[in-house]
C-alpha angles and dihedrals in degrees: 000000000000097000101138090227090071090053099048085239095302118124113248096257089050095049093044089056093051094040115084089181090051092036087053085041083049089042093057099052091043086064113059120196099010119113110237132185108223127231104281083236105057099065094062089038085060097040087043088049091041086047094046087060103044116359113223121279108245113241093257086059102044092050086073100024085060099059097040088054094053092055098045088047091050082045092054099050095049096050093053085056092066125109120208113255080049084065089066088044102135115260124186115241099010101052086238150349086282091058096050097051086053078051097058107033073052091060091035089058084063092072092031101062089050094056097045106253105141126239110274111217134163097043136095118277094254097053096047094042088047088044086041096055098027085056095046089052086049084054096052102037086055097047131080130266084241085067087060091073096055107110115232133167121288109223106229125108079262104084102225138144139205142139132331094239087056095050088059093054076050094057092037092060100038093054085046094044089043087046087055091044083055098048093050090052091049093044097246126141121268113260115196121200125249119302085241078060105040085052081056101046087043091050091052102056102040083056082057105058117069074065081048099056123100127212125040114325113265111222086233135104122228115219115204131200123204113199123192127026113352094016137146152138126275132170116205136199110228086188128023076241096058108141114170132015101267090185142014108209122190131200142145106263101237095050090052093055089047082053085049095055092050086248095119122056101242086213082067110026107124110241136147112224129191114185134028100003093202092065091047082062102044084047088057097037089053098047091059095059089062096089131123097236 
């Protein structure tokens, strides 16, 4: 850090002799293995200085911003393992692994462009999805919770829109669901998100799906039970006009947001169900057309 605006004009060593609050910083690392208290200043010099450059995301935001960055980060990571001839592994749906990270910077772009982040072009796949995505989170964790209401597309082959705090679970579970996609082509092991953000997942697709069933509404309500890390119970209206439970259905959580993500075949997805079976059917059936493919 040797940018003579940090510095008023003065060189670093010049700065260093004038500044008590640099000299103590200096002081510390000149002293391994002893336990010194720092000067009471410099904590809130280094907090006011990390605040002038990007200002902290509130709770609410962060409560979506976190999770998306743990999965683009995990994505990341993963991505910079591959070797080349593991880019052209064969994906459903998207040819290769190539062709699925296009798909989702293409999704991602969705949320980016509302919230400003301009297109990314003339780079490789991995750059512009990771400057994409890295650009998007700077943009979120910089806005206000009241930005979170404003309704935006889902990506999905369902048009549908909803809040912006719901497009970023969005873009939480479908970077986790197209990781995994990746892991399984490359022959690595699943890796499920935390069980907070499997609740989440999980919350956010169950609010899809009265929108997700076909046929005329049934005046009923469906309560589903998540068993296993990130699990829960919701009951959920399938009409404004829903007046009684018409069917309990049970399954481990993780294995409900990999139905979600049309990752699991709903003829062979593992529930209990008390109540009408052919709802249950129709419920399960439902939840596995809210993907992102």
């Amino acid at each position: 850090m040797t940018e003579s605006y940090l510095y008023n004009g003065q060189s670093p060593d010049d700065h260093v002799a004038a500044c008590p609050d640099c000299g103590a910083a200096i002081a510390l690392l000149d002293q391994p293995g002893a336990a010194v208290e720092p000067p009471p200043t410099l904590r809130e010099a280094v907090l006011s200085m990390a605040r002038r450059r990007r200002s902290p995301a509130v709770m609410g935001v962060a409560s979506v911003a976190v999770p998306y960055a743990e999965q683009v980060a995990l994505m990341d990571d993963l991505l910079a393992e591959l070797s080349a001839p593991q880019w052209e592994a064969p994906i459903a749906k998207h040819g290769t692994v190539r062709g699925l990270v296009e798909h989702l910077a293409a999704n991602d772009a969705t949320v980016a462009g509302f919230m400003g982040v301009p297109g990314k072009s003339g780079m490789p796949v991995h750059r512009r999805w990771r400057e994409q995505a890295g650009s998007l989170l700077e943009r979120v964790s910089g806005s206000s919770e009241v930005l979170l209401g404003v309704e935006v597309a889902l990506a999905g082959a369902r048009p549908a829109r909803a809040p912006l705090r719901q497009a970023l679970v969005q873009r939480t579970f479908e970077t986790w669901t197209h990781a995994d996609d990746i892991r399984a082509a490359t022959h690595r092991s699943q890796a499920p998100p935390r069980p907070e953000h499997v609740h989440m997942i999980a919350e956010f697709g169950l609010a899809l799906l009265p929108r997700a069933m076909k046929g005329p509404r049934r005046h009923v309500s469906a309560t589903v039970v998540l068993t296993g890390p990130g699990g829960g119970t919701w009951t959920i209206p399938l009409s404004p006009a829903s007046d009684h439970v018409g069917v309990l259905l049970s399954a481990d959580a993780v294995d409900f947001c990999r139905l979600l993500a049309g990752r699991w075949p709903p003829d062979s997805f593992p529930y209990a169900a008390e109540g009408d079976p052919v709802l249950a059917r129709d419920v399960i059936s439902a939840a596995a057309t809210l993907g992102c493919d």
